Amino acid sequence: MSSKLLNFPAATATRFVSNSSTSGSSRIPPSVAWNYDNLRLAEVLCPVCQSVLVEPVFLPCKHLFCRDCLSGTIEKNSLCCPCCRKRFGTWYRHASRGNTLVHERLWEAIQSQFRELLEDESSPRATKASTASHATTTFPKLNSPGSLRKEYNE
């Protein structure tokens, strides 16, 4: 099953890790749910850029993105998940201050298992192509009245 909106695989038990802590926490999902020694390519693709995750970031809603893709989304839009549109502003501020955005263990596993793909994407030719594909015009989404207060109170 896939999402009609973003054209990527729907949530599976292996990709989106369940976390029993509160959604506002900056805690990394438990490492037990990931098989770091045998990652599949489908598990480590970013839904925004459709390439192998570079510095993977788990959001509180359990979606996974490249750090640069997430930063670009934040700069162009509000602090909402590109997949489910759940706000994560408070979590993002705390995680970026504590330098806990990147899932380090997953990033190390990706670097060791998908080294060739990461090197291909970092070549100058691939960089120009990816820059051209990200050059779309987006309009910022304005928050509705009271949404920031609601997030702050949560």
PDB file of N, CA and C in Angstrom, residues 58-146:
ATOM      1  N   PHE A  58      14.523  11.245  13.082  1.00  0.00           N
ATOM      2  CA  PHE A  58      13.193  10.736  13.410  1.00  0.00           C
ATOM      3  C   PHE A  58      12.393  11.869  14.015  1.00  0.00           C
ATOM      4  N   LEU A  59      11.214  12.096  13.504  1.00  0.00           N
ATOM      5  CA  LEU A  59      10.313  13.076  14.104  1.00  0.00           C
ATOM      6  C   LEU A  59       9.474  12.387  15.176  1.00  0.00           C
ATOM      7  N   PRO A  60       8.842  13.141  16.064  1.00  0.00           N
ATOM      8  CA  PRO A  60       7.994  12.526  17.092  1.00  0.00           C
ATOM      9  C   PRO A  60       6.864  11.685  16.506  1.00  0.00           C
ATOM     10  N   CYS A  61       6.436  11.982  15.288  1.00  0.00           N
ATOM     11  CA  CYS A  61       5.370  11.213  14.638  1.00  0.00           C
ATOM     12  C   CYS A  61       5.909   9.931  14.012  1.00  0.00           C
ATOM     13  N   LYS A  62       7.192   9.638  14.199  1.00  0.00           N
ATOM     14  CA  LYS A  62       7.875   8.422  13.738  1.00  0.00           C
ATOM     15  C   LYS A  62       8.206   8.429  12.254  1.00  0.00           C
ATOM     16  N   HIS A  63       8.116   9.569  11.581  1.00  0.00           N
ATOM     17  CA  HIS A  63       8.552   9.649  10.193  1.00  0.00           C
ATOM     18  C   HIS A  63      10.043   9.959  10.167  1.00  0.00           C
ATOM     19  N   LEU A  64      10.703   9.544   9.116  1.00  0.00           N
ATOM     20  CA  LEU A  64      12.151   9.593   9.009  1.00  0.00           C
ATOM     21  C   LEU A  64      12.551  10.392   7.776  1.00  0.00           C
ATOM     22  N   PHE A  65      13.466  11.368   7.949  1.00  0.00           N
ATOM     23  CA  PHE A  65      13.891  12.243   6.857  1.00  0.00           C
ATOM     24  C   PHE A  65      15.383  12.515   6.944  1.00  0.00           C
ATOM     25  N   CYS A  66      15.962  12.975   5.816  1.00  0.00           N
ATOM     26  CA  CYS A  66      17.328  13.494   5.823  1.00  0.00           C
ATOM     27  C   CYS A  66      17.322  14.801   6.618  1.00  0.00           C
ATOM     28  N   ARG A  67      18.434  15.099   7.246  1.00  0.00           N
ATOM     29  CA  ARG A  67      18.515  16.348   8.011  1.00  0.00           C
ATOM     30  C   ARG A  67      18.367  17.558   7.089  1.00  0.00           C
ATOM     31  N   ASP A  68      19.008  17.528   5.917  1.00  0.00           N
ATOM     32  CA  ASP A  68      18.905  18.655   4.988  1.00  0.00           C
ATOM     33  C   ASP A  68      17.497  18.811   4.435  1.00  0.00           C
ATOM     34  N   CYS A  69      16.828  17.703   4.140  1.00  0.00           N
ATOM     35  CA  CYS A  69      15.449  17.779   3.635  1.00  0.00           C
ATOM     36  C   CYS A  69      14.533  18.364   4.696  1.00  0.00           C
ATOM     37  N   LEU A  70      14.736  17.960   5.939  1.00  0.00           N
ATOM     38  CA  LEU A  70      13.924  18.490   7.030  1.00  0.00           C
ATOM     39  C   LEU A  70      14.200  19.978   7.226  1.00  0.00           C
ATOM     40  N   SER A  71      15.464  20.372   7.145  1.00  0.00           N
ATOM     41  CA  SER A  71      15.812  21.792   7.281  1.00  0.00           C
ATOM     42  C   SER A  71      15.186  22.616   6.167  1.00  0.00           C
ATOM     43  N   GLY A  72      15.216  22.094   4.943  1.00  0.00           N
ATOM     44  CA  GLY A  72      14.592  22.792   3.821  1.00  0.00           C
ATOM     45  C   GLY A  72      13.094  22.918   3.991  1.00  0.00           C
ATOM     46  N   THR A  73      12.470  21.887   4.516  1.00  0.00           N
ATOM     47  CA  THR A  73      11.030  21.924   4.766  1.00  0.00           C
ATOM     48  C   THR A  73      10.708  22.969   5.818  1.00  0.00           C
ATOM     49  N   ILE A  74      11.533  23.047   6.850  1.00  0.00           N
ATOM     50  CA  ILE A  74      11.304  24.016   7.922  1.00  0.00           C
ATOM     51  C   ILE A  74      11.474  25.437   7.402  1.00  0.00           C
ATOM     52  N   GLU A  75      12.464  25.667   6.541  1.00  0.00           N
ATOM     53  CA  GLU A  75      12.695  27.003   5.998  1.00  0.00           C
ATOM     54  C   GLU A  75      11.563  27.457   5.088  1.00  0.00           C
ATOM     55  N   LYS A  76      10.985  26.526   4.331  1.00  0.00           N
ATOM     56  CA  LYS A  76       9.973  26.894   3.345  1.00  0.00           C
ATOM     57  C   LYS A  76       8.549  26.801   3.869  1.00  0.00           C
ATOM     58  N   ASN A  77       8.324  26.030   4.917  1.00  0.00           N
ATOM     59  CA  ASN A  77       6.977  25.813   5.439  1.00  0.00           C
ATOM     60  C   ASN A  77       6.969  26.027   6.943  1.00  0.00           C
ATOM     61  N   SER A  78       5.881  25.688   7.552  1.00  0.00           N
ATOM     62  CA  SER A  78       5.809  25.739   9.005  1.00  0.00           C
ATOM     63  C   SER A  78       6.481  24.502   9.590  1.00  0.00           C
ATOM     64  N   LEU A  79       6.547  24.437  10.890  1.00  0.00           N
ATOM     65  CA  LEU A  79       7.195  23.321  11.567  1.00  0.00           C
ATOM     66  C   LEU A  79       6.252  22.130  11.649  1.00  0.00           C
ATOM     67  N   CYS A  80       5.948  21.556  10.471  1.00  0.00           N
ATOM     68  CA  CYS A  80       5.043  20.411  10.384  1.00  0.00           C
ATOM     69  C   CYS A  80       5.722  19.285   9.614  1.00  0.00           C
ATOM     70  N   CYS A  81       5.371  18.059   9.955  1.00  0.00           N
ATOM     71  CA  CYS A  81       5.896  16.889   9.254  1.00  0.00           C
ATOM     72  C   CYS A  81       5.421  16.918   7.804  1.00  0.00           C
ATOM     73  N   PRO A  82       6.311  16.718   6.836  1.00  0.00           N
ATOM     74  CA  PRO A  82       5.894  16.711   5.429  1.00  0.00           C
ATOM     75  C   PRO A  82       4.934  15.576   5.083  1.00  0.00           C
ATOM     76  N   CYS A  83       4.911  14.519   5.881  1.00  0.00           N
ATOM     77  CA  CYS A  83       4.026  13.380   5.586  1.00  0.00           C
ATOM     78  C   CYS A  83       2.656  13.523   6.229  1.00  0.00           C
ATOM     79  N   CYS A  84       2.626  13.747   7.540  1.00  0.00           N
ATOM     80  CA  CYS A  84       1.342  13.739   8.248  1.00  0.00           C
ATOM     81  C   CYS A  84       0.905  15.125   8.709  1.00  0.00           C
ATOM     82  N   ARG A  85       1.729  16.146   8.511  1.00  0.00           N
ATOM     83  CA  ARG A  85       1.440  17.542   8.858  1.00  0.00           C
ATOM     84  C   ARG A  85       1.304  17.780  10.362  1.00  0.00           C
ATOM     85  N   LYS A  86       1.805  16.877  11.185  1.00  0.00           N
ATOM     86  CA  LYS A  86       1.774  17.077  12.629  1.00  0.00           C
ATOM     87  C   LYS A  86       2.860  18.082  13.011  1.00  0.00           C
ATOM     88  N   ARG A  87       2.508  19.039  13.864  1.00  0.00           N
ATOM     89  CA  ARG A  87       3.472  20.057  14.286  1.00  0.00           C
ATOM     90  C   ARG A  87       4.521  19.451  15.212  1.00  0.00           C
ATOM     91  N   PHE A  88       5.767  19.899  15.047  1.00  0.00           N
ATOM     92  CA  PHE A  88       6.847  19.390  15.897  1.00  0.00           C
ATOM     93  C   PHE A  88       7.773  20.510  16.336  1.00  0.00           C
ATOM     94  N   GLY A  89       7.271  21.738  16.408  1.00  0.00           N
ATOM     95  CA  GLY A  89       8.100  22.897  16.717  1.00  0.00           C
ATOM     96  C   GLY A  89       8.823  22.816  18.044  1.00  0.00           C
ATOM     97  N   THR A  90       8.102  22.489  19.101  1.00  0.00           N
ATOM     98  CA  THR A  90       8.713  22.420  20.424  1.00  0.00           C
ATOM     99  C   THR A  90       9.770  21.326  20.468  1.00  0.00           C
ATOM    100  N   TRP A  91       9.444  20.156  19.927  1.00  0.00           N
ATOM    101  CA  TRP A  91      10.403  19.054  19.899  1.00  0.00           C
ATOM    102  C   TRP A  91      11.656  19.460  19.121  1.00  0.00           C
ATOM    103  N   TYR A  92      11.478  20.125  17.978  1.00  0.00           N
ATOM    104  CA  TYR A  92      12.607  20.508  17.135  1.00  0.00           C
ATOM    105  C   TYR A  92      13.535  21.483  17.860  1.00  0.00           C
ATOM    106  N   ARG A  93      12.955  22.459  18.556  1.00  0.00           N
ATOM    107  CA  ARG A  93      13.789  23.419  19.287  1.00  0.00           C
ATOM    108  C   ARG A  93      14.618  22.713  20.359  1.00  0.00           C
ATOM    109  N   HIS A  94      13.993  21.819  21.115  1.00  0.00           N
ATOM    110  CA  HIS A  94      14.722  21.098  22.167  1.00  0.00           C
ATOM    111  C   HIS A  94      15.777  20.165  21.578  1.00  0.00           C
ATOM    112  N   ALA A  95      15.440  19.449  20.526  1.00  0.00           N
ATOM    113  CA  ALA A  95      16.384  18.503  19.924  1.00  0.00           C
ATOM    114  C   ALA A  95      17.558  19.223  19.272  1.00  0.00           C
ATOM    115  N   SER A  96      17.315  20.358  18.631  1.00  0.00           N
ATOM    116  CA  SER A  96      18.417  21.067  17.981  1.00  0.00           C
ATOM    117  C   SER A  96      19.330  21.726  19.015  1.00  0.00           C
ATOM    118  N   ARG A  97      18.770  22.183  20.125  1.00  0.00           N
ATOM    119  CA  ARG A  97      19.613  22.736  21.193  1.00  0.00           C
ATOM    120  C   ARG A  97      20.489  21.653  21.820  1.00  0.00           C
ATOM    121  N   GLY A  98      19.906  20.481  22.021  1.00  0.00           N
ATOM    122  CA  GLY A  98      20.638  19.377  22.635  1.00  0.00           C
ATOM    123  C   GLY A  98      21.478  18.587  21.652  1.00  0.00           C
ATOM    124  N   ASN A  99      21.452  18.986  20.383  1.00  0.00           N
ATOM    125  CA  ASN A  99      22.208  18.314  19.321  1.00  0.00           C
ATOM    126  C   ASN A  99      21.856  16.826  19.244  1.00  0.00           C
ATOM    127  N   THR A 100      20.544  16.515  19.330  1.00  0.00           N
ATOM    128  CA  THR A 100      20.085  15.127  19.279  1.00  0.00           C
ATOM    129  C   THR A 100      19.181  14.870  18.083  1.00  0.00           C
ATOM    130  N   LEU A 101      19.295  15.676  17.042  1.00  0.00           N
ATOM    131  CA  LEU A 101      18.441  15.489  15.870  1.00  0.00           C
ATOM    132  C   LEU A 101      18.783  14.217  15.105  1.00  0.00           C
ATOM    133  N   VAL A 102      20.049  14.003  14.838  1.00  0.00           N
ATOM    134  CA  VAL A 102      20.477  12.896  13.977  1.00  0.00           C
ATOM    135  C   VAL A 102      20.519  11.592  14.769  1.00  0.00           C
ATOM    136  N   HIS A 103      19.941  10.548  14.197  1.00  0.00           N
ATOM    137  CA  HIS A 103      19.982   9.203  14.788  1.00  0.00           C
ATOM    138  C   HIS A 103      21.345   8.621  14.425  1.00  0.00           C
ATOM    139  N   GLU A 104      22.308   8.776  15.330  1.00  0.00           N
ATOM    140  CA  GLU A 104      23.708   8.458  15.042  1.00  0.00           C
ATOM    141  C   GLU A 104      23.930   6.987  14.675  1.00  0.00           C
ATOM    142  N   ARG A 105      23.311   6.080  15.398  1.00  0.00           N
ATOM    143  CA  ARG A 105      23.556   4.651  15.126  1.00  0.00           C
ATOM    144  C   ARG A 105      23.026   4.259  13.750  1.00  0.00           C
ATOM    145  N   LEU A 106      21.856   4.755  13.402  1.00  0.00           N
ATOM    146  CA  LEU A 106      21.303   4.473  12.078  1.00  0.00           C
ATOM    147  C   LEU A 106      22.176   5.105  10.999  1.00  0.00           C
ATOM    148  N   TRP A 107      22.668   6.311  11.223  1.00  0.00           N
ATOM    149  CA  TRP A 107      23.522   7.001  10.259  1.00  0.00           C
ATOM    150  C   TRP A 107      24.811   6.210  10.030  1.00  0.00           C
ATOM    151  N   GLU A 108      25.405   5.671  11.086  1.00  0.00           N
ATOM    152  CA  GLU A 108      26.616   4.859  10.936  1.00  0.00           C
ATOM    153  C   GLU A 108      26.329   3.585  10.140  1.00  0.00           C
ATOM    154  N   ALA A 109      25.177   2.965  10.394  1.00  0.00           N
ATOM    155  CA  ALA A 109      24.808   1.749   9.660  1.00  0.00           C
ATOM    156  C   ALA A 109      24.578   2.058   8.181  1.00  0.00           C
ATOM    157  N   ILE A 110      23.942   3.173   7.888  1.00  0.00           N
ATOM    158  CA  ILE A 110      23.707   3.569   6.492  1.00  0.00           C
ATOM    159  C   ILE A 110      25.040   3.825   5.794  1.00  0.00           C
ATOM    160  N   GLN A 111      25.952   4.524   6.471  1.00  0.00           N
ATOM    161  CA  GLN A 111      27.253   4.811   5.878  1.00  0.00           C
ATOM    162  C   GLN A 111      28.032   3.535   5.576  1.00  0.00           C
ATOM    163  N   SER A 112      27.932   2.541   6.432  1.00  0.00           N
ATOM    164  CA  SER A 112      28.694   1.315   6.193  1.00  0.00           C
ATOM    165  C   SER A 112      28.042   0.424   5.134  1.00  0.00           C
ATOM    166  N   GLN A 113      26.709   0.381   5.076  1.00  0.00           N
ATOM    167  CA  GLN A 113      26.033  -0.537   4.158  1.00  0.00           C
ATOM    168  C   GLN A 113      25.716   0.070   2.797  1.00  0.00           C
ATOM    169  N   PHE A 114      25.595   1.372   2.708  1.00  0.00           N
ATOM    170  CA  PHE A 114      25.210   2.017   1.445  1.00  0.00           C
ATOM    171  C   PHE A 114      26.248   3.052   1.015  1.00  0.00           C
ATOM    172  N   ARG A 115      27.514   2.746   1.272  1.00  0.00           N
ATOM    173  CA  ARG A 115      28.603   3.670   0.963  1.00  0.00           C
ATOM    174  C   ARG A 115      28.616   4.065  -0.516  1.00  0.00           C
ATOM    175  N   GLU A 116      28.415   3.085  -1.411  1.00  0.00           N
ATOM    176  CA  GLU A 116      28.468   3.359  -2.854  1.00  0.00           C
ATOM    177  C   GLU A 116      27.371   4.341  -3.267  1.00  0.00           C
ATOM    178  N   LEU A 117      26.169   4.143  -2.751  1.00  0.00           N
ATOM    179  CA  LEU A 117      25.063   5.041  -3.103  1.00  0.00           C
ATOM    180  C   LEU A 117      25.299   6.446  -2.563  1.00  0.00           C
ATOM    181  N   LEU A 118      25.848   6.549  -1.363  1.00  0.00           N
ATOM    182  CA  LEU A 118      26.136   7.862  -0.787  1.00  0.00           C
ATOM    183  C   LEU A 118      27.218   8.580  -1.586  1.00  0.00           C
ATOM    184  N   GLU A 119      28.235   7.842  -2.043  1.00  0.00           N
ATOM    185  CA  GLU A 119      29.299   8.451  -2.843  1.00  0.00           C
ATOM    186  C   GLU A 119      28.772   8.906  -4.198  1.00  0.00           C
ATOM    187  N   ASP A 120      27.885   8.115  -4.812  1.00  0.00           N
ATOM    188  CA  ASP A 120      27.300   8.501  -6.097  1.00  0.00           C
ATOM    189  C   ASP A 120      26.485   9.781  -5.968  1.00  0.00           C
ATOM    190  N   GLU A 121      25.751   9.913  -4.874  1.00  0.00           N
ATOM    191  CA  GLU A 121      24.910  11.093  -4.680  1.00  0.00           C
ATOM    192  C   GLU A 121      25.720  12.332  -4.340  1.00  0.00           C
ATOM    193  N   SER A 122      26.925  12.153  -3.799  1.00  0.00           N
ATOM    194  CA  SER A 122      27.733  13.311  -3.439  1.00  0.00           C
ATOM    195  C   SER A 122      28.607  13.800  -4.591  1.00  0.00           C
ATOM    196  N   SER A 123      28.549  13.134  -5.742  1.00  0.00           N
ATOM    197  CA  SER A 123      29.331  13.579  -6.895  1.00  0.00           C
ATOM    198  C   SER A 123      28.775  14.903  -7.417  1.00  0.00           C
ATOM    199  N   PRO A 124      29.596  15.721  -8.086  1.00  0.00           N
ATOM    200  CA  PRO A 124      29.136  17.028  -8.571  1.00  0.00           C
ATOM    201  C   PRO A 124      27.955  16.935  -9.529  1.00  0.00           C
ATOM    202  N   ARG A 125      27.930  15.926 -10.384  1.00  0.00           N
ATOM    203  CA  ARG A 125      26.834  15.790 -11.343  1.00  0.00           C
ATOM    204  C   ARG A 125      25.516  15.536 -10.611  1.00  0.00           C
ATOM    205  N   ALA A 126      25.536  14.661  -9.620  1.00  0.00           N
ATOM    206  CA  ALA A 126      24.320  14.353  -8.864  1.00  0.00           C
ATOM    207  C   ALA A 126      23.874  15.552  -8.042  1.00  0.00           C
ATOM    208  N   THR A 127      24.825  16.331  -7.542  1.00  0.00           N
ATOM    209  CA  THR A 127      24.479  17.506  -6.750  1.00  0.00           C
ATOM    210  C   THR A 127      23.730  18.521  -7.596  1.00  0.00           C
ATOM    211  N   LYS A 128      24.162  18.740  -8.840  1.00  0.00           N
ATOM    212  CA  LYS A 128      23.464  19.676  -9.719  1.00  0.00           C
ATOM    213  C   LYS A 128      22.058  19.190 -10.030  1.00  0.00           C
ATOM    214  N   ALA A 129      21.911  17.905 -10.270  1.00  0.00           N
ATOM    215  CA  ALA A 129      20.589  17.355 -10.581  1.00  0.00           C
ATOM    216  C   ALA A 129      19.659  17.456  -9.383  1.00  0.00           C
ATOM    217  N   SER A 130      20.164  17.159  -8.184  1.00  0.00           N
ATOM    218  CA  SER A 130      19.303  17.231  -7.004  1.00  0.00           C
ATOM    219  C   SER A 130      18.947  18.672  -6.679  1.00  0.00           C
ATOM    220  N   THR A 131      19.863  19.617  -6.925  1.00  0.00           N
ATOM    221  CA  THR A 131      19.559  21.022  -6.693  1.00  0.00           C
ATOM    222  C   THR A 131      18.467  21.489  -7.640  1.00  0.00           C
ATOM    223  N   ALA A 132      18.519  21.059  -8.883  1.00  0.00           N
ATOM    224  CA  ALA A 132      17.492  21.444  -9.847  1.00  0.00           C
ATOM    225  C   ALA A 132      16.137  20.865  -9.471  1.00  0.00           C
ATOM    226  N   SER A 133      16.118  19.651  -8.929  1.00  0.00           N
ATOM    227  CA  SER A 133      14.838  19.041  -8.562  1.00  0.00           C
ATOM    228  C   SER A 133      14.236  19.682  -7.322  1.00  0.00           C
ATOM    229  N   HIS A 134      15.058  20.295  -6.468  1.00  0.00           N
ATOM    230  CA  HIS A 134      14.551  20.937  -5.260  1.00  0.00           C
ATOM    231  C   HIS A 134      14.215  22.410  -5.477  1.00  0.00           C
ATOM    232  N   ALA A 135      14.351  22.914  -6.680  1.00  0.00           N
ATOM    233  CA  ALA A 135      14.145  24.333  -6.948  1.00  0.00           C
ATOM    234  C   ALA A 135      12.690  24.669  -7.240  1.00  0.00           C
ATOM    235  N   THR A 136      11.770  24.005  -6.599  1.00  0.00           N
ATOM    236  CA  THR A 136      10.358  24.291  -6.806  1.00  0.00           C
ATOM    237  C   THR A 136       9.931  25.440  -5.909  1.00  0.00           C
ATOM    238  N   THR A 137       8.959  26.193  -6.358  1.00  0.00           N
ATOM    239  CA  THR A 137       8.455  27.309  -5.581  1.00  0.00           C
ATOM    240  C   THR A 137       7.388  26.810  -4.624  1.00  0.00           C
ATOM    241  N   THR A 138       7.568  27.128  -3.351  1.00  0.00           N
ATOM    242  CA  THR A 138       6.568  26.770  -2.358  1.00  0.00           C
ATOM    243  C   THR A 138       6.121  28.032  -1.646  1.00  0.00           C
ATOM    244  N   PHE A 139       4.917  28.004  -1.189  1.00  0.00           N
ATOM    245  CA  PHE A 139       4.378  29.139  -0.474  1.00  0.00           C
ATOM    246  C   PHE A 139       4.245  28.773   0.994  1.00  0.00           C
ATOM    247  N   PRO A 140       4.658  29.660   1.882  1.00  0.00           N
ATOM    248  CA  PRO A 140       4.580  29.325   3.302  1.00  0.00           C
ATOM    249  C   PRO A 140       3.137  29.153   3.757  1.00  0.00           C
ATOM    250  N   LYS A 141       2.943  28.202   4.637  1.00  0.00           N
ATOM    251  CA  LYS A 141       1.623  27.952   5.192  1.00  0.00           C
ATOM    252  C   LYS A 141       1.501  28.766   6.468  1.00  0.00           C
ATOM    253  N   LEU A 142       0.511  29.613   6.526  1.00  0.00           N
ATOM    254  CA  LEU A 142       0.309  30.425   7.709  1.00  0.00           C
ATOM    255  C   LEU A 142      -0.420  29.609   8.762  1.00  0.00           C
ATOM    256  N   ASN A 143      -0.041  29.824  10.002  1.00  0.00           N
ATOM    257  CA  ASN A 143      -0.695  29.119  11.096  1.00  0.00           C
ATOM    258  C   ASN A 143      -2.069  29.711  11.350  1.00  0.00           C
ATOM    259  N   SER A 144      -2.965  28.861  11.771  1.00  0.00           N
ATOM    260  CA  SER A 144      -4.295  29.343  12.122  1.00  0.00           C
ATOM    261  C   SER A 144      -4.230  29.997  13.497  1.00  0.00           C
ATOM    262  N   PRO A 145      -5.137  30.922  13.776  1.00  0.00           N
ATOM    263  CA  PRO A 145      -5.117  31.593  15.077  1.00  0.00           C
ATOM    264  C   PRO A 145      -5.233  30.578  16.220  1.00  0.00           C
ATOM    265  N   GLY A 146      -4.334  30.684  17.176  1.00  0.00           N
ATOM    266  CA  GLY A 146      -4.366  29.817  18.344  1.00  0.00           C
ATOM    267  C   GLY A 146      -3.567  28.537  18.227  1.00  0.00           C
TER     268      GLY A 146
END
